[in-house]
Structures are given as C-alpha cells and as structure tokens.
C-alpha cells in the first residue's frame, strides 16, 4: 500500500490507485494534523487508512488479487479476441509461475521476476522465456503494477537451420505414398506449413490457374482439440502460391462437390507423425517445416530476389530465414521468377512425383 507523504503545508497526502475492469483509477487523500488534534502520527495513519479503505472498497479491485487469480481474469477478459492456440499457451504458462501465484500481483517486484527467469533458464530457450515473462508483465500491468522491471534474459542462441538438399527431397518423394507426396510437394515447392496444409480446402485451389490460396490454419484449441482457423500464423502468411501442374495432379481427389471439404483429412500432428516415419525410413535429417527452408534455398540458388521468395513463403523482410531485400515486386518480374522456380521443380521432380509406388 502507498505511504502518506508530508507536504509543505504540514498535511499528509497519499496518491492511491486501483484497477477496476482493466482501467487504472487514481485518487488522492489528504489529512492535516489539525484534524487529529495536531497529532502528526495520527494524521499520517488516518490518511493511509482512508486510501486503503478506498482501494479495498470493490470486490473486483485487481490491485488486491493474487497473481494466480490475475492471470485467470486477464485470460478470461481476452478470451473473445485471442486465438485458441494463444489462449492455450497462456493457460499453460501459469504453471511456470507457481512460486508467485499466491502473492498479490501489486507486490511483485524485479527480484521475483528475475528468479523466475533464472529458474526457467535451466530448461527453456531464451525466446520461450521471453514470451512467458512478457505475458506475466502484461498481467501485472493490467493489475496496476506499473513498476519498471530491470530484468536480464539469457543470451539468445543462434539458430541453425536444417535445410535438406535436392537429393534428400528426391529420396523422400521416391519412398512416399500418394498422400505424403502431395504434402511434401506443398511444403518443399509451395512453402506451406503443416497447419496450412491441414487447413487447406478445395475452395482454396484453382486447378485451372494452378494456384493455391493460403489463408487458413489448423490449431489446437484451449480444450486440446484441433480446430480450423481462418487466419494463418501471421497476416503476412495470407498469400497465393502458383505451382507446376503435376503438383495438382497428385492432390487427393474430392469425395464430394462441397467446396468446404478438406483436401487432407489429417490434423497437423498426424501429418508430422507420418512424415517422421518416412524421414526415418529414408535417413533424412529434417522436419516437415525444414522443407520450407528448402523452398527458399532452391529459389535463392536460382538467383530469385529475396523479395519474391518472401512473397511466396509469407516471410517478413526481417525473417531469420531470408536476408531483407528492399526492391519493389513488379508483376512482370514476379511471373518470370515463378516460371523459373516451376521449371526447376518440373525438371527435377515431375517424373518421380507421378511415378506410382508398387
């Protein structure tokens, strides 16, 4: 609670605050010793008591609740605007803060937060720790704890990308069944993530134009179920991908005329599981997501500017995958580079993709 400060006039003053419905409310209280029989100590105590009484006057006052309850309220208040995967992550974060869940949110200081960081550094990488702590600081700010936390994070380790080469991709395709062939083509040539592949519907595919409209994802809901999400990982991930005709030849055929039918009746976890089995069989050291890196790599080797690679993969200009290029994308140039990339894919992969596995 705030301490009363003696003013030049001799009166004691407290600047108090509390949070109601996510809004910080401030109020000052002043008591002069004359109101207490010229007793300065009594005036100070009375001033602080008035402030405390005001702060405790509402049950939903967030300045007096514990960190655990504050986290729950913070999540509940945002449940309508956050994605299912974000809500699930936030709820999972709570267990990392077990040592402070019973402490009032307003009383958390730098020492508490730094101890949490030190404990998490034993098992988690720097990026994960920063995500969790940033969430905690948002909760504390929401509850009126506006301290300037001077904390230090572990040094971020440089990430090494595992990029398969052309022989690796050929070996995967040569041993894949029809479904996995289609999935590998979409990832390695079309840059689709596993969630984007799982969320692909027939309405998103133009077989005439040889284009795929990527605008949806498959994510885990707070209840642990896979759900369709209209927007993918980031707004920049919404894109159209043009691919060689043979890729569309190996896509699963629709079982109905319903445009809402999913192309693959698989959730992301199952896609990764099937790919993992194929990868082990072929002795290829890469994940399905690493095929996106291959998609960027072979385009770079073909001297396609980064701007066009970013566009087809939904990467940002500051992505760790690519070097930023600041030239503007012209439609005529875009068409030329699409043709270069697709010619490379056709030359190297058309026969092996269309070959039937005995």
Short mmCIF file of N, CA, C and O in Angstrom, two decimals, residues 82-85 199 215-219 227-234:
data_model
loop_
_atom_site.label_atom_id
_atom_site.label_comp_id
_atom_site.label_asym_id
_atom_site.label_seq_id
_atom_site.Cartn_x
_atom_site.Cartn_y
_atom_site.Cartn_z
N UNK A 82 -8.57 -13.41 -28.56
CA UNK A 82 -7.33 -14.15 -28.77
C UNK A 82 -7.61 -15.46 -29.50
O UNK A 82 -8.69 -16.04 -29.36
N UNK A 83 -6.64 -15.94 -30.25
CA UNK A 83 -6.80 -17.20 -30.97
C UNK A 83 -6.79 -18.37 -29.99
O UNK A 83 -6.26 -18.26 -28.88
N UNK A 84 -7.39 -19.51 -30.38
CA UNK A 84 -7.41 -20.68 -29.49
C UNK A 84 -6.02 -21.12 -29.05
O UNK A 84 -5.81 -21.49 -27.90
N UNK A 85 -5.05 -21.08 -29.97
CA UNK A 85 -3.71 -21.53 -29.63
C UNK A 85 -3.05 -20.58 -28.63
O UNK A 85 -2.32 -21.01 -27.73
N UNK A 199 -5.29 -27.27 -43.04
CA UNK A 199 -6.45 -26.38 -43.17
C UNK A 199 -6.87 -26.11 -44.60
O UNK A 199 -7.82 -25.35 -44.84
N UNK A 215 -4.77 -19.17 -46.66
CA UNK A 215 -5.38 -18.16 -45.79
C UNK A 215 -5.90 -18.75 -44.48
O UNK A 215 -6.54 -18.05 -43.69
N UNK A 216 -5.65 -20.04 -44.23
CA UNK A 216 -6.21 -20.68 -43.04
C UNK A 216 -5.16 -21.57 -42.38
O UNK A 216 -4.13 -21.90 -42.96
N UNK A 217 -5.48 -21.97 -41.17
CA UNK A 217 -4.55 -22.76 -40.37
C UNK A 217 -5.36 -23.77 -39.56
O UNK A 217 -6.57 -23.63 -39.41
N UNK A 218 -4.69 -24.77 -39.04
CA UNK A 218 -5.30 -25.73 -38.13
C UNK A 218 -4.52 -25.64 -36.83
O UNK A 218 -3.31 -25.89 -36.80
N UNK A 219 -5.20 -25.25 -35.74
CA UNK A 219 -4.52 -25.01 -34.46
C UNK A 219 -5.21 -25.78 -33.34
O UNK A 219 -6.35 -26.23 -33.49
N UNK A 227 -8.69 -27.29 -34.32
CA UNK A 227 -9.79 -26.52 -34.90
C UNK A 227 -9.28 -25.73 -36.11
O UNK A 227 -8.11 -25.36 -36.20
N UNK A 228 -10.20 -25.48 -37.03
CA UNK A 228 -9.90 -24.70 -38.23
C UNK A 228 -9.90 -23.22 -37.88
O UNK A 228 -10.81 -22.72 -37.22
N UNK A 229 -8.87 -22.51 -38.30
CA UNK A 229 -8.74 -21.08 -38.01
C UNK A 229 -8.56 -20.34 -39.32
O UNK A 229 -7.66 -20.65 -40.11
N UNK A 230 -9.41 -19.36 -39.56
CA UNK A 230 -9.45 -18.68 -40.86
C UNK A 230 -8.14 -17.98 -41.21
O UNK A 230 -7.72 -17.98 -42.36
N UNK A 231 -7.48 -17.39 -40.22
CA UNK A 231 -6.22 -16.71 -40.49
C UNK A 231 -5.05 -17.59 -40.08
O UNK A 231 -5.08 -18.21 -39.03
N UNK A 232 -3.99 -17.65 -40.90
CA UNK A 232 -2.83 -18.46 -40.54
C UNK A 232 -1.95 -17.78 -39.50
O UNK A 232 -2.40 -16.88 -38.79
N UNK A 233 -0.68 -18.17 -39.43
CA UNK A 233 0.23 -17.73 -38.37
C UNK A 233 0.30 -16.22 -38.24
O UNK A 233 0.23 -15.67 -37.15
N UNK A 234 0.47 -15.51 -39.35
CA UNK A 234 0.51 -14.05 -39.35
C UNK A 234 -0.28 -13.55 -40.54
O UNK A 234 -0.55 -14.29 -41.49
#
